[in-house]
Coordinates of N, CA and C in Angstrom, one line a residue:
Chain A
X1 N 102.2 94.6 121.6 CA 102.7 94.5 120.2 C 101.5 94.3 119.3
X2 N 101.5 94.8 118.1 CA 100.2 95.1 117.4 C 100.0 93.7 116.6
X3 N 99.2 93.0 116.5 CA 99.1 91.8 115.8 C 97.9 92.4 114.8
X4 N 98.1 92.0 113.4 CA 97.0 92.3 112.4 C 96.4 90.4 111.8
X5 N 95.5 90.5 111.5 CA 94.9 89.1 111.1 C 94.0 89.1 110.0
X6 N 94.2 88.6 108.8 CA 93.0 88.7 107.6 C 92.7 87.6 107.1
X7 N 90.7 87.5 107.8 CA 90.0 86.6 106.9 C 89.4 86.7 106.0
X8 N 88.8 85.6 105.0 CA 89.5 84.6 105.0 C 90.9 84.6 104.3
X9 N 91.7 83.5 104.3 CA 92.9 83.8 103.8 C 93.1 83.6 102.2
X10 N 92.0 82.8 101.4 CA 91.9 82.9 100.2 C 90.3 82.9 99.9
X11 N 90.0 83.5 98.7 CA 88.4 83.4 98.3 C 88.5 83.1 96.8
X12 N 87.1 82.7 96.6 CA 87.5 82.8 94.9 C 85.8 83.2 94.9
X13 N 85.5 83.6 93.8 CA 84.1 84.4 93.8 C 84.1 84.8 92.2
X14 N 82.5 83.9 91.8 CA 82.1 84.1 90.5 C 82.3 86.0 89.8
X15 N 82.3 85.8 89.3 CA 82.0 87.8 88.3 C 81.2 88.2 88.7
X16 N 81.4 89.5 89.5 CA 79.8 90.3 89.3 C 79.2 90.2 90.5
X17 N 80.1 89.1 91.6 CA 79.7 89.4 93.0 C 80.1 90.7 93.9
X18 N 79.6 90.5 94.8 CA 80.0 92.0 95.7 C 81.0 90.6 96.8
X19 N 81.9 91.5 97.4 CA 82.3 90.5 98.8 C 83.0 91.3 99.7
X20 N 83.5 90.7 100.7 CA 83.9 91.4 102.1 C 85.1 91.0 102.5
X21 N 85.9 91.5 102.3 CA 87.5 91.2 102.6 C 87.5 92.1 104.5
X22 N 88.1 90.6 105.8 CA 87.9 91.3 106.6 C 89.5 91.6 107.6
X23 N 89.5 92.2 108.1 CA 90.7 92.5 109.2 C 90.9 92.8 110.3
X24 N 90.8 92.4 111.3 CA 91.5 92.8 112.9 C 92.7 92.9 113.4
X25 N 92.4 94.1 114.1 CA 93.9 94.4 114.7 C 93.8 94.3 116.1
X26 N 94.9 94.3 117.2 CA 94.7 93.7 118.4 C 95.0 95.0 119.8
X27 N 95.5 96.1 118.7 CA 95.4 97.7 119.6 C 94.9 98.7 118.6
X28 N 94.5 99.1 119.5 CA 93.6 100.1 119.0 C 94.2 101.3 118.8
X29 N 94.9 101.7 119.0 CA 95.8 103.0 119.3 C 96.9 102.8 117.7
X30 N 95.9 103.3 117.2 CA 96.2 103.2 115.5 C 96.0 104.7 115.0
X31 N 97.4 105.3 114.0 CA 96.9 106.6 113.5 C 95.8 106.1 112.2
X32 N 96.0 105.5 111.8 CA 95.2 105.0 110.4 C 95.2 103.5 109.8
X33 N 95.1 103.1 108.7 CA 94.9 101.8 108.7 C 94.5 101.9 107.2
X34 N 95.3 101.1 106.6 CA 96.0 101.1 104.8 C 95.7 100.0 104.2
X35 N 95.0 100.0 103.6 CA 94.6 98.7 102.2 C 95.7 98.7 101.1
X36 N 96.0 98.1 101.0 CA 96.6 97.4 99.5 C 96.7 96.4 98.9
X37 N 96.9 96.2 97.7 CA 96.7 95.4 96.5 C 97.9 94.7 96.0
X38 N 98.0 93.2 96.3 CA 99.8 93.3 95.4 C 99.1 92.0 94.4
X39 N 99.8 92.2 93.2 CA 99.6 91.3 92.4 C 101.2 90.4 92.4
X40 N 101.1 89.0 91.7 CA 102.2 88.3 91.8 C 103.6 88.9 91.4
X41 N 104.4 88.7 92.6 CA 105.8 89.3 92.1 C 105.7 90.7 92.0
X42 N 105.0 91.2 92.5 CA 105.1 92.8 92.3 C 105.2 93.3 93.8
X43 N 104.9 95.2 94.0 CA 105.0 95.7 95.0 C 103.6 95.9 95.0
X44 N 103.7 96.8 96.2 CA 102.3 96.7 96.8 C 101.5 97.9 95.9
X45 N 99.8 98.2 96.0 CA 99.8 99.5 95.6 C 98.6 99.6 96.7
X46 N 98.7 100.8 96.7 CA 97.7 101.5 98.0 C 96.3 102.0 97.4
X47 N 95.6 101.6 97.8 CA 94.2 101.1 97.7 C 93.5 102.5 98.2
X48 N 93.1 102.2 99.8 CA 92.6 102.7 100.7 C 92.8 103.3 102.1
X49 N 93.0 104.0 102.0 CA 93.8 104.5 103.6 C 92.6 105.5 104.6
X50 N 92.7 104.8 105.8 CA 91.1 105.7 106.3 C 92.3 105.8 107.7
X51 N 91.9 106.9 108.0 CA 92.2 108.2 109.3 C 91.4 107.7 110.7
X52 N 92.7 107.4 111.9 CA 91.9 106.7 113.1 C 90.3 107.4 113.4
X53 N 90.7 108.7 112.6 CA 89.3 109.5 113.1 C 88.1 109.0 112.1
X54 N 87.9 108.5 111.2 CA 87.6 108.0 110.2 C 86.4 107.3 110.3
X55 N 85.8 106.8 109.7 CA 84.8 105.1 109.8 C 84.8 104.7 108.5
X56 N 85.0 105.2 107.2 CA 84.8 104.9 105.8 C 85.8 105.7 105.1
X57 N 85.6 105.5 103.9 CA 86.4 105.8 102.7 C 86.0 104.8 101.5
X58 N 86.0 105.6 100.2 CA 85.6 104.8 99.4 C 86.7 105.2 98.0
X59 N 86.6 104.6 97.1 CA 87.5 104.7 95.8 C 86.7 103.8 94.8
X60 N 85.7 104.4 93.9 CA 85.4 103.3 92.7 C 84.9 102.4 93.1
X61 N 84.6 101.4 93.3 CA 84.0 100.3 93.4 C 84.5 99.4 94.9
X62 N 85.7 100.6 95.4 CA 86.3 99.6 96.8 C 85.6 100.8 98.0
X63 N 85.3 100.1 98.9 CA 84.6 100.5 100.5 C 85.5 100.4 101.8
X64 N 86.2 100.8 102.0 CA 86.9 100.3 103.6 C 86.2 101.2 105.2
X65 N 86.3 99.9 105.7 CA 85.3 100.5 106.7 C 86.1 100.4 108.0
X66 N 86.2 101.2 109.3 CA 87.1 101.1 110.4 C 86.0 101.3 111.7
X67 N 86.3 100.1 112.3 CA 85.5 100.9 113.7 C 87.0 100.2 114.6
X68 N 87.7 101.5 115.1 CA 88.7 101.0 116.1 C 88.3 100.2 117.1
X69 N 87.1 100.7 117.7 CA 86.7 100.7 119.5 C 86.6 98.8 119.6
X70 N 86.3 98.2 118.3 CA 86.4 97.1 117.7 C 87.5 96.3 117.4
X71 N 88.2 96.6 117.1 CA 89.9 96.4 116.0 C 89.6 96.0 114.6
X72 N 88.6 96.5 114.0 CA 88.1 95.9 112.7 C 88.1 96.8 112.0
X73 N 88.2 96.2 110.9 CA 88.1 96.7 109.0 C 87.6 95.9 108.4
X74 N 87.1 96.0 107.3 CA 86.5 95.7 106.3 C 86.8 96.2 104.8
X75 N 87.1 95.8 103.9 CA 86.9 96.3 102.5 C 86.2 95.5 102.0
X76 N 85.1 96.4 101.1 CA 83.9 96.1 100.3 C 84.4 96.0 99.0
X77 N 84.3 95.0 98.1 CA 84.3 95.6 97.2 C 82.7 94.9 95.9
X78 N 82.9 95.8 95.2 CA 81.1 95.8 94.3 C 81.3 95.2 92.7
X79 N 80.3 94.1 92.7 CA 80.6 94.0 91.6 C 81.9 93.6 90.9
X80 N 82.7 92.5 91.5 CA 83.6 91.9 91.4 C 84.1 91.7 89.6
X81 N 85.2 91.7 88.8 CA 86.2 91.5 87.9 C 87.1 90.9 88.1
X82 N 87.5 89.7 87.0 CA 88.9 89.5 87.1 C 89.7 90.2 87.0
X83 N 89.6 91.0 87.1 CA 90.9 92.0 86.9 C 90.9 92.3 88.4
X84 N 90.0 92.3 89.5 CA 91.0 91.9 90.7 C 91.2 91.1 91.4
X85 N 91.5 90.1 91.0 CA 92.5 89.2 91.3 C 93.6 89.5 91.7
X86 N 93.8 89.2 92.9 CA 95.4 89.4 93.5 C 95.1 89.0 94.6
X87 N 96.3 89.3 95.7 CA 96.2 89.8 97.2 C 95.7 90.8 97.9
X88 N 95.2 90.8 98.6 CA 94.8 92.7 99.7 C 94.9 92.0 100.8
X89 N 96.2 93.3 101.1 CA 96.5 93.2 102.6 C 96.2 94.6 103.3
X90 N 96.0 93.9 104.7 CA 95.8 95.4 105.3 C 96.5 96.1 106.2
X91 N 97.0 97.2 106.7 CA 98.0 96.9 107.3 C 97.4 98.8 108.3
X92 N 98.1 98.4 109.4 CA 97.5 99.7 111.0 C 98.9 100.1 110.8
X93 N 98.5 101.7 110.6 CA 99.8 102.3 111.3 C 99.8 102.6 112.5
X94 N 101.1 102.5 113.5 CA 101.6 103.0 114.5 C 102.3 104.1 114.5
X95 N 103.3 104.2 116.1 CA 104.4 104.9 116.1 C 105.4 104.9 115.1
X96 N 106.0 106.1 114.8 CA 106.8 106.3 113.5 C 105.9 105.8 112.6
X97 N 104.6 105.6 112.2 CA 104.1 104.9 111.3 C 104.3 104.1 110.3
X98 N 105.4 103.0 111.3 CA 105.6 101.9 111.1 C 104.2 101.2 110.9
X99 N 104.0 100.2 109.6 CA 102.8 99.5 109.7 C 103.2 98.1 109.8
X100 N 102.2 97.8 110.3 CA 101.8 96.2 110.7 C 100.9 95.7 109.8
X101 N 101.5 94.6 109.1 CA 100.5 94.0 107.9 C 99.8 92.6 108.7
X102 N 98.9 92.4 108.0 CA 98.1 91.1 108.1 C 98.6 89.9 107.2
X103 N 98.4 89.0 106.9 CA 99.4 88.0 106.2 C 98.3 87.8 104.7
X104 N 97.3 88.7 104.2 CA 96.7 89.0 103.1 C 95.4 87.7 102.9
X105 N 94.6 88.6 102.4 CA 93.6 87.7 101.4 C 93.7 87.4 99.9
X106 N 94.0 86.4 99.3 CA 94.3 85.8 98.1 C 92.9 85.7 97.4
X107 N 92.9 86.5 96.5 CA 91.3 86.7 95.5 C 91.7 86.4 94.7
X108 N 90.7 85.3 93.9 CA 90.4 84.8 92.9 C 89.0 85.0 92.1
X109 N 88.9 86.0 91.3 CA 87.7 86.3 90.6 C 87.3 85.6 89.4
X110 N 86.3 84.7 89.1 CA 86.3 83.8 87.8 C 85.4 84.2 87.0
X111 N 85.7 84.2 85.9 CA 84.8 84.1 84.7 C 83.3 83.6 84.9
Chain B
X1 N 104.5 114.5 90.4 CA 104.0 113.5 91.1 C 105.4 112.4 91.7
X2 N 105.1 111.7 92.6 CA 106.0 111.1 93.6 C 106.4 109.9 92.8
X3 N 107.5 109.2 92.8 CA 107.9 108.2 92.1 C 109.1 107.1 92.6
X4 N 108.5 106.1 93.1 CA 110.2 105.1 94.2 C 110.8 104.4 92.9
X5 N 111.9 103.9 93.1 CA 112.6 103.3 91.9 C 113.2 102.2 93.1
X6 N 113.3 100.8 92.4 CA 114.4 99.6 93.4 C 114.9 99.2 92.0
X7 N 116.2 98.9 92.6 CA 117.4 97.9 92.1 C 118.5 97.6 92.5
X8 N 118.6 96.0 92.0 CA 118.6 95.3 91.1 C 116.3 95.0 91.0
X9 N 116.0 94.7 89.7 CA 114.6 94.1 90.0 C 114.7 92.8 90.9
X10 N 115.8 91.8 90.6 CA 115.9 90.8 90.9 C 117.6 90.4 90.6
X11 N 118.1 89.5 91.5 CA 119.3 89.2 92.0 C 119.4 87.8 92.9
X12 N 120.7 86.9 92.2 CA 121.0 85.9 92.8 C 122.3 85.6 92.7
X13 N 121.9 85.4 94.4 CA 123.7 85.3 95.0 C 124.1 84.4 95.2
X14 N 125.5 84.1 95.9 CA 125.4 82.9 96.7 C 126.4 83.4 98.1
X15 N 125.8 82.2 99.0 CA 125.9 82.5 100.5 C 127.0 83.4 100.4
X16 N 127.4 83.9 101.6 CA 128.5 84.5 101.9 C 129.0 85.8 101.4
X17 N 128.3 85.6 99.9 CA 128.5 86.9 99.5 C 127.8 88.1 99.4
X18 N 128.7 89.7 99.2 CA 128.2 90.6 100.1 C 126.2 91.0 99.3
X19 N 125.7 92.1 99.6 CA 124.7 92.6 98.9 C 124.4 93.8 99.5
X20 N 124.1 94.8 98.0 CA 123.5 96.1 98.2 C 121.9 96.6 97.1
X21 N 121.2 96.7 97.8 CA 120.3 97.0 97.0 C 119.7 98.6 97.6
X22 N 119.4 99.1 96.4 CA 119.4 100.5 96.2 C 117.6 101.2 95.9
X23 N 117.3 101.9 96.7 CA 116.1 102.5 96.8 C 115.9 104.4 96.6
X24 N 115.4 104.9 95.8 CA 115.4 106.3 95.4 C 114.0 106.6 95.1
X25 N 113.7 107.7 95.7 CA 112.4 108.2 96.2 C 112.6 109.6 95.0
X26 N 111.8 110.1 94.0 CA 111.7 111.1 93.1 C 110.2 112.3 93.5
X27 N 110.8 113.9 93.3 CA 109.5 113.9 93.5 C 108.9 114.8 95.1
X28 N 109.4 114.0 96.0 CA 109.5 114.5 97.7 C 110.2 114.9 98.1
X29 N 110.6 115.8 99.0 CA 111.9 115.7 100.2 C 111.6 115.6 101.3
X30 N 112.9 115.4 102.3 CA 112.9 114.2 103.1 C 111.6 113.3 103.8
X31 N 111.6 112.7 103.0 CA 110.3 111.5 103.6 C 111.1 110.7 104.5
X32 N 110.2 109.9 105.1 CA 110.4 108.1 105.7 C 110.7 107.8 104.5
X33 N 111.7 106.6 105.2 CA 112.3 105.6 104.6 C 111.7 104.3 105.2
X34 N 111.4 103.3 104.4 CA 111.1 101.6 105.0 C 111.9 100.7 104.0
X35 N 112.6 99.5 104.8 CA 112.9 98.6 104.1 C 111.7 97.4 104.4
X36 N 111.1 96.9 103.8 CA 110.6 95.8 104.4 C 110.9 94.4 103.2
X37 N 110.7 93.2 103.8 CA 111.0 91.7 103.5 C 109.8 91.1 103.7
X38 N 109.8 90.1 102.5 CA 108.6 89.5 102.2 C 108.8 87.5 102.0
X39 N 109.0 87.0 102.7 CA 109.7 85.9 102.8 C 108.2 84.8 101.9
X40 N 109.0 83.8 101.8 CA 107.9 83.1 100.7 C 106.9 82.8 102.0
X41 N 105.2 82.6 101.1 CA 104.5 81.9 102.6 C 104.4 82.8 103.6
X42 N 105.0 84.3 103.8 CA 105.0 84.7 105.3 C 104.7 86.1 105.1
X43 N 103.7 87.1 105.7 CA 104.0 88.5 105.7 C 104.9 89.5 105.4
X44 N 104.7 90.5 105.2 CA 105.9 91.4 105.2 C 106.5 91.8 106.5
X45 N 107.2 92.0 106.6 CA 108.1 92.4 108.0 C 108.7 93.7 107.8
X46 N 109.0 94.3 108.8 CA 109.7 95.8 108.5 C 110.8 95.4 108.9
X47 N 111.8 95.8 108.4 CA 113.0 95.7 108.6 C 113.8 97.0 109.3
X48 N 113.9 98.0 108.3 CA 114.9 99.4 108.7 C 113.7 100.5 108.2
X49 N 113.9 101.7 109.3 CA 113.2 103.1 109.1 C 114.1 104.0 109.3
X50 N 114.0 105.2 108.1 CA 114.6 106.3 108.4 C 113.9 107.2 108.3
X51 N 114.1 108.2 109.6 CA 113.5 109.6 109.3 C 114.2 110.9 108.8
X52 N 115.4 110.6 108.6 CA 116.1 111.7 108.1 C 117.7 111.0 107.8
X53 N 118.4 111.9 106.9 CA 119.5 111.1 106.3 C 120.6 111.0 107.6
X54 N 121.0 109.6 107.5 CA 122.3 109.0 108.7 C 121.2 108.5 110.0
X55 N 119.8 108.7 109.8 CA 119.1 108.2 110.9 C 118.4 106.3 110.8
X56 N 118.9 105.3 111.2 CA 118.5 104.6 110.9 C 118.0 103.9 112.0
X57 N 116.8 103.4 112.2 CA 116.3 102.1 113.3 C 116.1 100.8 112.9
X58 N 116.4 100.1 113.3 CA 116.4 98.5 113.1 C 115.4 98.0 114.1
X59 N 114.6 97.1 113.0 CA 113.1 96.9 114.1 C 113.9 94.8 114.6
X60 N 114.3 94.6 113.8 CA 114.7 93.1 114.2 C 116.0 93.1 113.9
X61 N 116.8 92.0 114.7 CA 118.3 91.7 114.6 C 118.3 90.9 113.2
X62 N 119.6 91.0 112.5 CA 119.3 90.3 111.5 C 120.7 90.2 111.1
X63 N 121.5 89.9 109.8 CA 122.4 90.1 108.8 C 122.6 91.1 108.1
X64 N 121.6 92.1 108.5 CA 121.2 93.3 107.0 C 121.7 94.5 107.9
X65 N 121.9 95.5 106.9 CA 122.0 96.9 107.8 C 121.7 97.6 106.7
X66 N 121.0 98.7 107.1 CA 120.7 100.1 106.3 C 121.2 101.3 106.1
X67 N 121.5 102.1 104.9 CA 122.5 103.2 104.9 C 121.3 104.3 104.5
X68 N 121.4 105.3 105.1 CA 120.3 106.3 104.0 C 121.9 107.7 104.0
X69 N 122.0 107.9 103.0 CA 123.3 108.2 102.5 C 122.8 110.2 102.2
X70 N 122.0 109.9 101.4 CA 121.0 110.8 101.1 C 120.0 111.3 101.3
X71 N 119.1 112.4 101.2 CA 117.9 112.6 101.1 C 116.9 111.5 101.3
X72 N 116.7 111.2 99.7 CA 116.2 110.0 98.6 C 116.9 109.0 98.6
X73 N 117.5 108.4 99.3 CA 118.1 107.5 99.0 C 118.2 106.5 100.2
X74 N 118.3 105.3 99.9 CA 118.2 103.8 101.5 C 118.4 103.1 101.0
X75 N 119.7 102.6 101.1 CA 120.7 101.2 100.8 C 120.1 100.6 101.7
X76 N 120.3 99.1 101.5 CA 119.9 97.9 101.8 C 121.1 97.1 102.0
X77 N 122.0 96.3 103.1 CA 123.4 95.9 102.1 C 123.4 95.0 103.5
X78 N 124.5 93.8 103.0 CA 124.9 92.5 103.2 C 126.2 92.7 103.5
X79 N 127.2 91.8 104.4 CA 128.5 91.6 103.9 C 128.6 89.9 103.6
X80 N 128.2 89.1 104.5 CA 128.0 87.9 103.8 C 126.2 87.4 104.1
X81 N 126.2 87.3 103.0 CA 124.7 86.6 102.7 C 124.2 85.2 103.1
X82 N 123.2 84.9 104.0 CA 122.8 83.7 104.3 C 121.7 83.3 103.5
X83 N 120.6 81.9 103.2 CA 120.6 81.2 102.9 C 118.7 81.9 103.3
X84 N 118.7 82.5 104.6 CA 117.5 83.0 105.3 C 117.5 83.9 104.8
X85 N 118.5 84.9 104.1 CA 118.0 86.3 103.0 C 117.7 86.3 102.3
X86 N 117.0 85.2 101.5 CA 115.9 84.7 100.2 C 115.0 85.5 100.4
X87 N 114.5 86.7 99.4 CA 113.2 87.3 99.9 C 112.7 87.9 99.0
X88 N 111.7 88.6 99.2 CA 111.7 89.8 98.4 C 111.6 91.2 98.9
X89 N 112.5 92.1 98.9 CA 112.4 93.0 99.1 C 111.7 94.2 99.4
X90 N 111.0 95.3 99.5 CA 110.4 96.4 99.1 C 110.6 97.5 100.1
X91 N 110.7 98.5 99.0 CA 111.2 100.1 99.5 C 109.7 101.0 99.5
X92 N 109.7 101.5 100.7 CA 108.7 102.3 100.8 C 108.9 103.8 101.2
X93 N 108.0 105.2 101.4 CA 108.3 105.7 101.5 C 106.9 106.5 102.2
X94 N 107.1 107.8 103.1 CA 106.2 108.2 103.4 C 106.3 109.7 103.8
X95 N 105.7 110.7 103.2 CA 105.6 111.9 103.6 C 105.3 112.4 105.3
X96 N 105.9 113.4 105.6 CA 106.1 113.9 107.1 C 104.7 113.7 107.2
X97 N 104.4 113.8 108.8 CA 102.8 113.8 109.4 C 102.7 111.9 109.6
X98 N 101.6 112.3 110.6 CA 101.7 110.6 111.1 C 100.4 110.0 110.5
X99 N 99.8 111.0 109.8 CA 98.7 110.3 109.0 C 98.7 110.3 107.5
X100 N 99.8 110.2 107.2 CA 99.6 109.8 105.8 C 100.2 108.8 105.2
X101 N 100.1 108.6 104.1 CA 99.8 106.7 103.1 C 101.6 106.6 103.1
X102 N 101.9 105.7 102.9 CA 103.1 104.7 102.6 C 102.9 104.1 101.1
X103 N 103.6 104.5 100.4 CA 104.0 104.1 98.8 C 105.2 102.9 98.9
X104 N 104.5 102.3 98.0 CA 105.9 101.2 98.0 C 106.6 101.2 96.5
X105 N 108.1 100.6 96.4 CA 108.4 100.4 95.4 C 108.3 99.3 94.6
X106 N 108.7 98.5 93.2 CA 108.7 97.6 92.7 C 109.3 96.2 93.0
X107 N 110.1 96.5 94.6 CA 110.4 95.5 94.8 C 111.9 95.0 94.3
X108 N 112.9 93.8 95.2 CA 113.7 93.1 94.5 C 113.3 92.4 95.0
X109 N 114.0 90.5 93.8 CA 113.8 89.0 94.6 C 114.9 88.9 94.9
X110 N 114.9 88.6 95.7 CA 116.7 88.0 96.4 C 116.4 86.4 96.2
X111 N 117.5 85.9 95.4 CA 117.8 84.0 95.8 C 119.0 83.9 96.0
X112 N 119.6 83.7 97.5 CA 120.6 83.5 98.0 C 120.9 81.9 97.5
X113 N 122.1 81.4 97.1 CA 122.0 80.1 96.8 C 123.3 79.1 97.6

C-alpha cells in the first residue's frame, strides 16, 4: 500500500526566499506524481505534474523534481510571495490513477 | 476548456438524515470520476471512482455510496447521515490514459450535526 509523507509539515519564510517543499513515497511503481496548491476552504489546484519517466518539470517560479529509484520529490519554489501562502500537497498516482496524497505542507510567506 | 462544478458549496445536516451531493464535469467526455473527503486535521482520502457511467468502485467501507448516472455526472449520497460525515468534499476528474493530471472541483463542507 502506497504511503506518501510531506516535510516539513508547516514553514513560514521571509519574502524573497527560495525554499524546498519535500515528499516521499514508499512504492515506486508510480505512473506520475502531482503537486497542488489548496488555499483555505477551497479545492485543490494542480500545480505540477511530472511523468514516472520524468526527473523535472517547471512552471514560473515552481520546480518539481522526481527521482523514483528514491521515492522522492521535491518542489522548488524561487523567490517566495505572499501570495503563496497556502498548502501544497503532493500526491503519486497509481492503478486506475487513483492518487495517494501526503497530509501537505502549510506555507506561510511574510512580509 | 474543461470545467467541474460541486453542489451544494456547503451544507448542514443533521444526523440521520439523507445526503446528495452533485458533481458535473463540462467540456470532456467520459473521464474518471473521484469522490474524495477531506476530514478536519487529516488528508484527503479517496472515496469512489468511476470509469465509465453505472461503473463505480469503492476504495473504503463507509455510509456513502456513489451514482454516476451520466456521462458527467457523480452523485455522492447518504440515506442516514452520521456525525463522522463532517467533511469536506471534493470532485475530481481525469481524462483517459494513465498519465494524465486530475482536476479538482470547488469542493462541498458537510456539518453533520
Amino acid at each position: 500500500k502506497q504511503e506518501v509523507t510531506q516535510i516539513p509539515a508547516a514553514l513560514s519564510v521571509p519574502e524573497g526566499e527560495n525554499l524546498v517543499l519535500n515528499c516521499s513515497f514508499t512504492d515506486s511503481a508510480i505512473y506520475n506524481l502531482q503537486w497542488f496548491r489548496q488555499d483555505p476552504g477551497k479545492g485543490l489546484t494542480s500545480l505540477l505534474l511530472i511523468q514516472s519517466s520524468q526527473r523535472e518539470q517547471t512552471s514560473g517560479r515552481l520546480n518539481a523534481s522526481l527521482d523514483k529509484s528514491s521515492g522522492r520529490s521535491t518542489l522548488y519554489i524561487a523567490a517566495s510571495q505572499p501570495g503563496d501562502s497556502a498548502t501544497y500537497l503532493c500526491a503519486a498516482s497509481g492503478t486506475a490513477s487513483k492518487l495517494t496524497f501526503g497530509t501537505g505542507t502549510r506555507l506561510q510567506v511574510t512580509l | 476548456s474543461q470545467t467541474i462544478h460541486q453542489w451544494p458549496a456547503t451544507l448542514v445536516q443533521p444526523v440521520g438524515s439523507p445526503l446528495s451531493l452533485e458533481c458535473t464535469v463540462e467540456g470532456t467526455s467520459n473521464p474518471n470520476l473521484y469522490w474524495y473527503r477531506q476530514a478536519a486535521g487529516r488528508g484527503l482520502q479517496l472515496l469512489f471512482y468511476s470509469v465509465g457511467i453505472g461503473q463505480i468502485s469503492s476504495e473504503v467501507p463507509q455510509n456513502l455510496s456513489a451514482s454516476r448516472p451520466q456521462d458527467r455526472q457523480f452523485i455522492l449520497s447518504s440515506k442516514k447521515l452520521l456525525l463522522s460525515d463532517s467533511g469536506f468534499y471534493l470532485c475530481a476528474w481525469r481524462g483517459q490514459g494513465i498519465y494524465n493530471e486530475q482536476f479538482f472541483g470547488p469542493g462541498t463542507r458537510l456539518t453533520v450535526l
